[in-house]
mmCIF file of N, CA and C in Angstrom:
data_model
loop_
_atom_site.group_PDB
_atom_site.id
_atom_site.type_symbol
_atom_site.label_atom_id
_atom_site.label_comp_id
_atom_site.label_asym_id
_atom_site.label_seq_id
_atom_site.Cartn_x
_atom_site.Cartn_y
_atom_site.Cartn_z
ATOM 1 N N MET A 5 81.989 -68.883 83.072
ATOM 2 C CA MET A 5 81.500 -67.699 83.697
ATOM 3 C C MET A 5 82.626 -66.617 85.344
ATOM 4 N N ILE A 6 82.804 -65.807 84.996
ATOM 5 C CA ILE A 6 83.703 -65.643 86.252
ATOM 6 C C ILE A 6 82.265 -63.858 86.644
ATOM 7 N N GLY A 7 82.282 -64.226 88.112
ATOM 8 C CA GLY A 7 81.671 -63.208 89.022
ATOM 9 C C GLY A 7 80.442 -63.628 88.237
ATOM 10 N N ASN A 8 79.984 -63.214 88.438
ATOM 11 C CA ASN A 8 78.337 -63.030 87.779
ATOM 12 C C ASN A 8 78.404 -62.679 85.907
ATOM 13 N N TYR A 9 79.920 -62.551 85.450
ATOM 14 C CA TYR A 9 79.628 -62.076 84.209
ATOM 15 C C TYR A 9 80.042 -63.693 83.240
ATOM 16 N N ASN A 10 79.498 -63.661 81.972
ATOM 17 C CA ASN A 10 80.682 -64.549 81.382
ATOM 18 C C ASN A 10 81.435 -64.355 80.409
ATOM 19 N N TYR A 11 82.511 -65.015 80.482
ATOM 20 C CA TYR A 11 83.476 -64.686 79.470
ATOM 21 C C TYR A 11 83.894 -65.160 78.381
ATOM 22 N N GLY A 12 84.579 -64.293 76.963
ATOM 23 C CA GLY A 12 84.922 -65.407 75.614
ATOM 24 C C GLY A 12 86.140 -63.826 75.685
ATOM 25 N N THR A 13 87.197 -64.687 75.068
ATOM 26 C CA THR A 13 88.859 -63.991 74.112
ATOM 27 C C THR A 13 88.287 -63.748 72.633
ATOM 28 N N GLY A 14 88.360 -63.292 72.305
ATOM 29 C CA GLY A 14 88.569 -62.649 71.004
ATOM 30 C C GLY A 14 89.392 -62.741 69.965
ATOM 31 N N ARG A 15 89.921 -62.663 69.365
ATOM 32 C CA ARG A 15 91.152 -62.646 68.718
ATOM 33 C C ARG A 15 91.120 -62.509 67.252
ATOM 34 N N ARG A 16 91.679 -61.306 66.601
ATOM 35 C CA ARG A 16 91.804 -61.114 65.511
ATOM 36 C C ARG A 16 93.602 -60.145 64.586
ATOM 37 N N LYS A 17 93.775 -60.704 63.217
ATOM 38 C CA LYS A 17 95.046 -59.368 63.144
ATOM 39 C C LYS A 17 96.100 -59.480 64.694
ATOM 40 N N SER A 18 96.373 -58.220 65.643
ATOM 41 C CA SER A 18 96.692 -58.428 66.254
ATOM 42 C C SER A 18 96.610 -57.984 67.815
ATOM 43 N N SER A 19 94.667 -58.060 67.524
ATOM 44 C CA SER A 19 93.780 -57.690 68.652
ATOM 45 C C SER A 19 93.795 -58.926 68.939
ATOM 46 N N VAL A 20 93.829 -58.094 70.979
ATOM 47 C CA VAL A 20 93.046 -59.142 71.552
ATOM 48 C C VAL A 20 92.044 -58.727 72.446
ATOM 49 N N ALA A 21 91.315 -59.328 72.592
ATOM 50 C CA ALA A 21 89.900 -58.477 72.721
ATOM 51 C C ALA A 21 89.502 -59.609 74.333
ATOM 52 N N ARG A 22 89.234 -59.852 75.504
ATOM 53 C CA ARG A 22 88.938 -60.172 76.693
ATOM 54 C C ARG A 22 87.368 -59.349 77.115
ATOM 55 N N VAL A 23 86.344 -60.101 76.809
ATOM 56 C CA VAL A 23 84.699 -59.513 76.562
ATOM 57 C C VAL A 23 83.971 -60.533 77.791
ATOM 58 N N PHE A 24 83.214 -58.985 79.015
ATOM 59 C CA PHE A 24 81.998 -59.616 80.388
ATOM 60 C C PHE A 24 80.737 -59.339 78.813
ATOM 61 N N ILE A 25 80.032 -60.315 79.657
ATOM 62 C CA ILE A 25 78.748 -59.930 79.543
ATOM 63 C C ILE A 25 77.914 -60.542 80.763
ATOM 64 N N LYS A 26 76.718 -59.328 80.610
ATOM 65 C CA LYS A 26 75.972 -59.785 81.767
ATOM 66 C C LYS A 26 74.258 -59.485 81.272
ATOM 67 N N LYS A 27 73.581 -60.231 81.891
ATOM 68 C CA LYS A 27 71.957 -59.313 81.534
ATOM 69 C C LYS A 27 71.875 -57.770 82.624
ATOM 70 N N GLY A 28 71.619 -57.209 81.562
ATOM 71 C CA GLY A 28 71.477 -55.669 81.713
ATOM 72 C C GLY A 28 70.437 -55.306 80.398
ATOM 73 N N SER A 29 70.644 -53.718 79.883
ATOM 74 C CA SER A 29 70.362 -52.946 79.078
ATOM 75 C C SER A 29 70.852 -52.834 78.203
ATOM 76 N N GLY A 30 71.634 -53.300 77.375
ATOM 77 C CA GLY A 30 72.271 -53.447 76.415
ATOM 78 C C GLY A 30 74.154 -52.151 75.641
ATOM 79 N N LYS A 31 73.981 -51.875 76.687
ATOM 80 C CA LYS A 31 75.508 -50.536 77.293
ATOM 81 C C LYS A 31 76.084 -51.430 77.289
ATOM 82 N N ILE A 32 77.494 -50.515 75.326
ATOM 83 C CA ILE A 32 78.785 -51.415 75.560
ATOM 84 C C ILE A 32 79.760 -50.627 76.090
ATOM 85 N N ILE A 33 80.773 -50.888 76.884
ATOM 86 C CA ILE A 33 82.163 -50.035 76.986
ATOM 87 C C ILE A 33 83.074 -51.201 76.463
ATOM 88 N N ILE A 34 83.772 -50.132 75.526
ATOM 89 C CA ILE A 34 85.525 -51.331 75.537
ATOM 90 C C ILE A 34 86.480 -49.451 75.803
ATOM 91 N N ASN A 35 86.643 -50.991 76.375
ATOM 92 C CA ASN A 35 88.072 -49.681 76.827
ATOM 93 C C ASN A 35 87.555 -48.183 78.018
ATOM 94 N N ASN A 36 86.620 -48.377 78.650
ATOM 95 C CA ASN A 36 85.837 -47.051 79.366
ATOM 96 C C ASN A 36 85.833 -45.914 78.327
ATOM 97 N N LYS A 37 85.040 -46.371 77.149
ATOM 98 C CA LYS A 37 84.370 -45.589 76.329
ATOM 99 C C LYS A 37 83.473 -46.001 76.345
ATOM 100 N N ILE A 38 82.413 -45.363 75.489
ATOM 101 C CA ILE A 38 80.875 -45.873 75.401
ATOM 102 C C ILE A 38 81.712 -46.746 74.088
ATOM 103 N N ALA A 39 80.602 -47.582 73.531
ATOM 104 C CA ALA A 39 81.195 -47.616 71.978
ATOM 105 C C ALA A 39 80.836 -46.721 70.543
ATOM 106 N N THR A 40 80.262 -46.359 70.622
ATOM 107 C CA THR A 40 80.009 -45.530 69.674
ATOM 108 C C THR A 40 81.138 -44.282 69.555
ATOM 109 N N LYS A 41 81.001 -44.017 71.228
ATOM 110 C CA LYS A 41 82.123 -42.682 70.251
ATOM 111 C C LYS A 41 83.874 -43.410 70.464
ATOM 112 N N TYR A 42 83.443 -44.764 70.987
ATOM 113 C CA TYR A 42 85.399 -45.444 71.061
ATOM 114 C C TYR A 42 85.626 -46.441 68.657
ATOM 115 N N PHE A 43 85.098 -46.389 68.193
ATOM 116 C CA PHE A 43 84.578 -46.289 67.198
ATOM 117 C C PHE A 43 84.873 -45.296 66.388
ATOM 118 N N SER A 44 85.820 -45.099 65.097
ATOM 119 C CA SER A 44 85.526 -43.716 64.668
ATOM 120 C C SER A 44 84.552 -43.891 63.419
ATOM 121 N N ARG A 45 85.030 -45.313 63.273
ATOM 122 C CA ARG A 45 83.861 -45.171 61.470
ATOM 123 C C ARG A 45 82.824 -46.035 62.091
ATOM 124 N N LYS A 46 81.311 -45.830 61.551
ATOM 125 C CA LYS A 46 80.331 -46.927 61.528
ATOM 126 C C LYS A 46 80.742 -48.500 61.342
ATOM 127 N N THR A 47 81.485 -48.621 60.579
ATOM 128 C CA THR A 47 81.882 -50.154 60.595
ATOM 129 C C THR A 47 81.983 -51.038 61.530
ATOM 130 N N GLY A 48 83.034 -50.417 62.341
ATOM 131 C CA GLY A 48 83.451 -51.437 63.073
ATOM 132 C C GLY A 48 82.574 -51.564 64.404
ATOM 133 N N LEU A 49 81.730 -50.967 65.196
ATOM 134 C CA LEU A 49 80.216 -51.036 65.767
ATOM 135 C C LEU A 49 79.327 -51.963 64.933
ATOM 136 N N MET A 50 79.381 -52.200 63.986
ATOM 137 C CA MET A 50 78.975 -52.770 63.247
ATOM 138 C C MET A 50 79.090 -53.831 63.216
ATOM 139 N N ILE A 51 80.077 -53.864 63.344
ATOM 140 C CA ILE A 51 80.710 -55.352 63.514
ATOM 141 C C ILE A 51 80.698 -56.324 64.503
ATOM 142 N N LEU A 52 80.848 -55.707 65.909
ATOM 143 C CA LEU A 52 80.215 -56.215 67.241
ATOM 144 C C LEU A 52 79.541 -56.346 67.205
ATOM 145 N N LEU A 53 78.273 -56.552 67.000
ATOM 146 C CA LEU A 53 76.848 -55.557 67.085
ATOM 147 C C LEU A 53 76.796 -57.349 66.281
ATOM 148 N N GLN A 54 77.290 -58.383 64.938
ATOM 149 C CA GLN A 54 76.967 -58.806 64.123
ATOM 150 C C GLN A 54 76.460 -59.779 65.244
ATOM 151 N N PRO A 55 76.985 -60.843 65.946
ATOM 152 C CA PRO A 55 76.677 -61.992 67.036
ATOM 153 C C PRO A 55 75.512 -61.197 67.864
ATOM 154 N N LEU A 56 74.615 -59.808 67.890
ATOM 155 C CA LEU A 56 73.730 -60.472 69.091
ATOM 156 C C LEU A 56 72.201 -60.524 68.366
ATOM 157 N N LYS A 57 73.102 -59.267 67.068
ATOM 158 C CA LYS A 57 71.543 -59.371 66.433
ATOM 159 C C LYS A 57 70.911 -60.675 65.742
ATOM 160 N N VAL A 58 72.336 -61.824 65.102
ATOM 161 C CA VAL A 58 71.839 -62.859 64.892
ATOM 162 C C VAL A 58 71.011 -63.581 65.550
ATOM 163 N N ILE A 59 71.775 -63.577 67.542
ATOM 164 C CA ILE A 59 70.525 -64.395 68.130
ATOM 165 C C ILE A 59 69.464 -63.283 68.991
ATOM 166 N N ASP A 60 68.869 -62.280 68.536
ATOM 167 C CA ASP A 60 68.307 -61.215 68.636
ATOM 168 C C ASP A 60 68.096 -60.931 70.205
ATOM 169 N N CYS A 61 69.582 -60.282 70.530
ATOM 170 C CA CYS A 61 69.132 -60.067 72.345
ATOM 171 C C CYS A 61 70.186 -58.553 71.768
ATOM 172 N N LEU A 62 69.706 -57.665 71.485
ATOM 173 C CA LEU A 62 71.128 -56.790 70.894
ATOM 174 C C LEU A 62 70.187 -55.598 72.449
ATOM 175 N N LYS A 63 68.971 -55.305 73.368
ATOM 176 C CA LYS A 63 69.215 -54.580 74.404
ATOM 177 C C LYS A 63 69.028 -55.458 75.386
ATOM 178 N N PHE A 64 69.767 -56.751 76.063
ATOM 179 C CA PHE A 64 69.191 -57.213 76.503
ATOM 180 C C PHE A 64 70.697 -57.597 77.615
ATOM 181 N N PHE A 65 72.118 -57.854 77.416
ATOM 182 C CA PHE A 65 73.088 -58.054 77.897
ATOM 183 C C PHE A 65 73.972 -56.340 77.982
ATOM 184 N N ASP A 66 74.361 -56.400 79.140
ATOM 185 C CA ASP A 66 75.665 -55.281 78.941
ATOM 186 C C ASP A 66 77.109 -55.852 78.832
ATOM 187 N N ILE A 67 77.869 -54.846 78.626
ATOM 188 C CA ILE A 67 78.995 -55.725 77.496
ATOM 189 C C ILE A 67 80.333 -55.007 77.763
ATOM 190 N N LYS A 68 81.546 -55.199 78.202
ATOM 191 C CA LYS A 68 82.368 -54.689 79.318
ATOM 192 C C LYS A 68 83.606 -55.272 78.096
ATOM 193 N N VAL A 69 84.334 -54.232 77.818
ATOM 194 C CA VAL A 69 84.994 -55.343 76.954
ATOM 195 C C VAL A 69 86.990 -54.691 77.357
ATOM 196 N N ASN A 70 87.923 -55.224 77.141
ATOM 197 C CA ASN A 70 89.000 -54.836 77.502
ATOM 198 C C ASN A 70 89.964 -55.192 76.102
ATOM 199 N N VAL A 71 90.209 -53.569 75.217
ATOM 200 C CA VAL A 71 90.903 -54.569 74.196
ATOM 201 C C VAL A 71 92.503 -54.426 73.663
ATOM 202 N N LEU A 72 93.638 -55.170 73.021
ATOM 203 C CA LEU A 72 95.181 -54.370 73.284
ATOM 204 C C LEU A 72 94.946 -54.720 71.781
ATOM 205 N N GLY A 73 96.291 -54.038 71.489
ATOM 206 C CA GLY A 73 96.905 -54.455 70.047
ATOM 207 C C GLY A 73 95.920 -53.746 68.520
ATOM 208 N N GLY A 74 96.925 -53.642 67.796
ATOM 209 C CA GLY A 74 96.222 -53.669 65.914
ATOM 210 C C GLY A 74 95.572 -52.489 65.870
ATOM 211 N N GLY A 75 94.854 -51.771 64.849
ATOM 212 C CA GLY A 75 94.383 -51.195 64.337
ATOM 213 C C GLY A 75 92.346 -51.265 64.722
ATOM 214 N N GLU A 76 92.176 -50.583 63.846
ATOM 215 C CA GLU A 76 90.258 -49.636 64.990
ATOM 216 C C GLU A 76 90.021 -51.462 63.649
ATOM 217 N N SER A 77 89.505 -52.423 62.483
ATOM 218 C CA SER A 77 89.257 -53.392 62.454
ATOM 219 C C SER A 77 89.784 -54.707 62.863
ATOM 220 N N GLY A 78 90.924 -55.173 63.296
ATOM 221 C CA GLY A 78 91.221 -55.333 63.794
ATOM 222 C C GLY A 78 90.600 -55.745 65.043
ATOM 223 N N GLN A 79 90.879 -54.660 65.438
ATOM 224 C CA GLN A 79 90.273 -55.155 67.992
ATOM 225 C C GLN A 79 88.035 -54.916 67.535
ATOM 226 N N ALA A 80 88.142 -54.634 66.236
ATOM 227 C CA ALA A 80 85.967 -54.868 66.015
ATOM 228 C C ALA A 80 85.753 -56.263 66.090
ATOM 229 N N GLY A 81 86.468 -56.843 64.590
ATOM 230 C CA GLY A 81 86.604 -58.413 64.712
ATOM 231 C C GLY A 81 86.642 -59.102 65.821
ATOM 232 N N ALA A 82 88.253 -58.974 66.817
ATOM 233 C CA ALA A 82 88.476 -59.886 68.023
ATOM 234 C C ALA A 82 86.982 -59.763 68.308
ATOM 235 N N ILE A 83 86.416 -58.033 69.058
ATOM 236 C CA ILE A 83 85.391 -58.540 69.832
ATOM 237 C C ILE A 83 84.408 -58.806 69.402
ATOM 238 N N ARG A 84 83.785 -59.175 68.214
ATOM 239 C CA ARG A 84 83.093 -60.017 67.563
ATOM 240 C C ARG A 84 83.151 -60.822 68.148
ATOM 241 N N HIS A 85 84.015 -61.688 68.462
ATOM 242 C CA HIS A 85 84.746 -63.002 68.561
ATOM 243 C C HIS A 85 84.774 -62.935 69.747
ATOM 244 N N GLY A 86 84.990 -62.810 70.914
ATOM 245 C CA GLY A 86 84.879 -62.736 72.161
ATOM 246 C C GLY A 86 83.820 -62.416 72.478
ATOM 247 N N ILE A 87 83.218 -61.428 71.858
ATOM 248 C CA ILE A 87 80.648 -61.708 72.545
ATOM 249 C C ILE A 87 80.461 -62.480 71.736
ATOM 250 N N SER A 88 81.495 -63.365 70.387
ATOM 251 C CA SER A 88 80.661 -65.093 70.415
ATOM 252 C C SER A 88 80.157 -65.743 71.513
ATOM 253 N N ARG A 89 81.970 -65.743 71.786
ATOM 254 C CA ARG A 89 82.651 -66.937 72.777
ATOM 255 C C ARG A 89 81.600 -67.171 73.828
ATOM 256 N N ALA A 90 81.741 -65.270 73.969
ATOM 257 C CA ALA A 90 80.878 -65.250 75.557
ATOM 258 C C ALA A 90 79.596 -65.456 75.259
ATOM 259 N N LEU A 91 78.721 -65.360 74.788
ATOM 260 C CA LEU A 91 77.562 -65.687 74.153
ATOM 261 C C LEU A 91 77.607 -66.638 74.495
ATOM 262 N N VAL A 92 78.416 -68.504 74.302
ATOM 263 C CA VAL A 92 78.440 -69.565 73.982
ATOM 264 C C VAL A 92 78.756 -69.500 75.666
ATOM 265 N N ASP A 93 79.466 -69.225 75.914
ATOM 266 C CA ASP A 93 79.109 -69.023 77.300
ATOM 267 C C ASP A 93 78.708 -69.582 77.706
ATOM 268 N N TYR A 94 77.770 -68.490 77.859
ATOM 269 C CA TYR A 94 76.214 -67.694 78.324
ATOM 270 C C TYR A 94 75.309 -68.921 78.445
ATOM 271 N N ASN A 95 75.418 -68.775 77.067
ATOM 272 C CA ASN A 95 74.332 -70.095 75.993
ATOM 273 C C ASN A 95 74.693 -70.923 75.427
ATOM 274 N N LYS A 96 74.357 -72.329 75.785
ATOM 275 C CA LYS A 96 75.149 -72.950 74.782
ATOM 276 C C LYS A 96 74.149 -73.287 73.503
ATOM 277 N N ASN A 97 73.045 -72.938 73.777
ATOM 278 C CA ASN A 97 72.278 -72.567 72.445
ATOM 279 C C ASN A 97 72.603 -72.571 71.359
ATOM 280 N N TYR A 98 72.993 -71.129 71.130
ATOM 281 C CA TYR A 98 73.683 -70.258 70.682
ATOM 282 C C TYR A 98 74.790 -70.872 69.859
ATOM 283 N N LYS A 99 75.537 -71.557 69.994
ATOM 284 C CA LYS A 99 76.800 -72.273 69.312
ATOM 285 C C LYS A 99 76.484 -72.303 68.161
ATOM 286 N N ILE A 100 75.207 -73.602 67.296
ATOM 287 C CA ILE A 100 74.905 -73.785 66.498
ATOM 288 C C ILE A 100 74.608 -72.060 65.571
ATOM 289 N N LYS A 101 73.709 -71.211 65.698
ATOM 290 C CA LYS A 101 73.836 -70.708 65.107
ATOM 291 C C LYS A 101 75.191 -69.221 64.870
ATOM 292 N N LEU A 102 75.609 -69.760 66.256
ATOM 293 C CA LEU A 102 76.579 -68.563 66.317
ATOM 294 C C LEU A 102 78.279 -68.842 64.806
ATOM 295 N N SER A 103 78.177 -70.464 64.854
ATOM 296 C CA SER A 103 79.036 -71.321 64.744
ATOM 297 C C SER A 103 79.045 -71.556 62.778
ATOM 298 N N LYS A 104 77.610 -71.370 62.507
ATOM 299 C CA LYS A 104 77.152 -72.040 61.153
ATOM 300 C C LYS A 104 78.021 -70.623 60.331
ATOM 301 N N LEU A 105 77.527 -68.698 61.025
ATOM 302 C CA LEU A 105 77.886 -68.024 60.639
ATOM 303 C C LEU A 105 79.514 -67.188 60.850
ATOM 304 N N GLY A 106 79.909 -68.570 61.375
ATOM 305 C CA GLY A 106 81.747 -68.302 61.102
ATOM 306 C C GLY A 106 82.421 -67.383 62.183
ATOM 307 N N PHE A 107 81.407 -66.979 63.493
ATOM 308 C CA PHE A 107 81.661 -65.907 64.184
ATOM 309 C C PHE A 107 82.388 -66.965 65.665
ATOM 310 N N LEU A 108 82.520 -67.992 65.675
ATOM 311 C CA LEU A 108 83.835 -68.083 66.216
ATOM 312 C C LEU A 108 84.580 -69.136 66.286
ATOM 313 N N THR A 109 85.079 -68.718 64.664
ATOM 314 C CA THR A 109 86.037 -69.319 64.244
ATOM 315 C C THR A 109 86.826 -67.895 64.071
ATOM 316 N N ARG A 110 88.565 -68.712 65.063
ATOM 317 C CA ARG A 110 89.145 -67.602 64.805
ATOM 318 C C ARG A 110 90.366 -67.185 63.212
ATOM 319 N N ASP A 111 89.704 -65.838 62.733
ATOM 320 C CA ASP A 111 90.120 -65.709 61.066
ATOM 321 C C ASP A 111 91.540 -65.134 61.332
ATOM 322 N N SER A 112 92.379 -66.604 61.130
ATOM 323 C CA SER A 112 93.897 -65.941 61.286
ATOM 324 C C SER A 112 95.076 -65.437 60.149
ATOM 325 N N ARG A 113 93.543 -64.434 59.060
ATOM 326 C CA ARG A 113 94.919 -64.504 58.694
ATOM 327 C C ARG A 113 95.112 -62.976 58.730
ATOM 328 N N ARG A 114 96.710 -62.546 58.772
ATOM 329 C CA ARG A 114 97.764 -61.701 58.852
ATOM 330 C C ARG A 114 97.874 -60.624 57.452
ATOM 331 N N VAL A 115 99.285 -59.278 57.725
ATOM 332 C CA VAL A 115 99.705 -59.302 56.993
ATOM 333 C C VAL A 115 100.974 -59.095 57.017
ATOM 334 N N GLU A 116 100.800 -60.077 55.155
ATOM 335 C CA GLU A 116 102.209 -60.677 54.442
ATOM 336 C C GLU A 116 103.660 -59.605 54.710
ATOM 337 N N ARG A 117 104.086 -60.402 55.245
ATOM 338 C CA ARG A 117 105.765 -59.059 55.066
ATOM 339 C C ARG A 117 106.183 -59.538 53.732
ATOM 340 N N LYS A 118 106.793 -58.026 54.189
ATOM 341 C CA LYS A 118 107.368 -57.314 53.197
ATOM 342 C C LYS A 118 108.661 -57.974 52.481
ATOM 343 N N LYS A 119 108.871 -58.222 50.972
ATOM 344 C CA LYS A 119 110.234 -58.606 50.745
ATOM 345 C C LYS A 119 110.887 -58.050 50.330
ATOM 346 N N VAL A 120 112.138 -58.698 50.380
ATOM 347 C CA VAL A 120 113.592 -57.407 50.010
ATOM 348 C C VAL A 120 113.784 -57.839 48.181
ATOM 349 N N GLY A 121 113.767 -56.221 47.955
ATOM 350 C CA GLY A 121 113.932 -56.117 46.459
ATOM 351 C C GLY A 121 113.015 -55.618 46.114
ATOM 352 N N LEU A 122 111.604 -55.669 46.612
ATOM 353 C CA LEU A 122 110.236 -55.185 47.059
ATOM 354 C C LEU A 122 109.630 -53.559 47.230
ATOM 355 N N HIS A 123 108.384 -53.433 46.679
ATOM 356 C CA HIS A 123 108.681 -52.201 47.250
ATOM 357 C C HIS A 123 107.758 -52.505 48.134
ATOM 358 N N LYS A 124 106.072 -53.229 48.357
ATOM 359 C CA LYS A 124 105.463 -54.179 49.518
ATOM 360 C C LYS A 124 105.540 -55.597 49.559
ATOM 361 N N ALA A 125 104.560 -56.484 49.543
ATOM 362 C CA ALA A 125 105.170 -57.310 49.998
ATOM 363 C C ALA A 125 105.212 -58.338 48.414
ATOM 364 N N ARG A 126 104.316 -57.803 47.356
ATOM 365 C CA ARG A 126 104.233 -58.261 46.487
ATOM 366 C C ARG A 126 104.916 -57.406 44.775
ATOM 367 N N LYS A 127 104.662 -56.180 44.819
ATOM 368 C CA LYS A 127 104.545 -54.951 44.551
ATOM 369 C C LYS A 127 106.064 -54.658 44.622
ATOM 370 N N ALA A 128 106.777 -55.056 43.246
ATOM 371 C CA ALA A 128 107.294 -54.951 42.570
ATOM 372 C C ALA A 128 107.904 -53.284 41.494
ATOM 373 N N LYS A 129 109.393 -53.116 41.600
ATOM 374 C CA LYS A 129 109.113 -52.077 40.530
ATOM 375 C C LYS A 129 109.081 -52.639 39.605
ATOM 376 N N GLN A 130 108.048 -51.075 38.396
ATOM 377 C CA GLN A 130 108.091 -51.963 36.984
ATOM 378 C C GLN A 130 109.847 -52.421 36.473
ATOM 379 N N PHE A 131 109.147 -52.803 35.316
ATOM 380 C CA PHE A 131 109.711 -53.677 34.704
ATOM 381 C C PHE A 131 110.137 -52.829 33.142
ATOM 382 N N SER A 132 111.018 -52.588 33.275
ATOM 383 C CA SER A 132 111.694 -51.535 31.662
ATOM 384 C C SER A 132 112.290 -52.779 30.918
ATOM 385 N N LYS A 133 111.715 -52.770 29.492
ATOM 386 C CA LYS A 133 112.572 -53.750 28.471
ATOM 387 C C LYS A 133 113.541 -52.927 28.397
ATOM 388 N N ARG A 134 114.027 -52.380 27.587
ATOM 389 C CA ARG A 134 114.854 -51.178 27.150
ATOM 390 C C ARG A 134 115.951 -50.127 28.210
#
């Protein structure tokens, strides 16, 4: 607990999110923007609201997020991870529900690097027999 906020760090791909939650009216601020304005697609907003829907407290917490790196999908996943950790910091009983759905596990998948002689990581040039 930092001040009157509960804190959680979330990571996904190359994104890192620092999440601060406290009791409030349900406002979500991401990098000093409202969450609906921050994400251009609805899927990003849907992903970060998942832990709040699981414990049924959408309008119970004010959330402030600082997120760096990556793209929209990675940032949404990092924020979800951070919110889940902050909720566990707020109430230890939430850990059972959130860990069962995998929200407390860091998703370690990353983009595979491009290999020499290939177009992408695995896509090769078309084979010609003649």
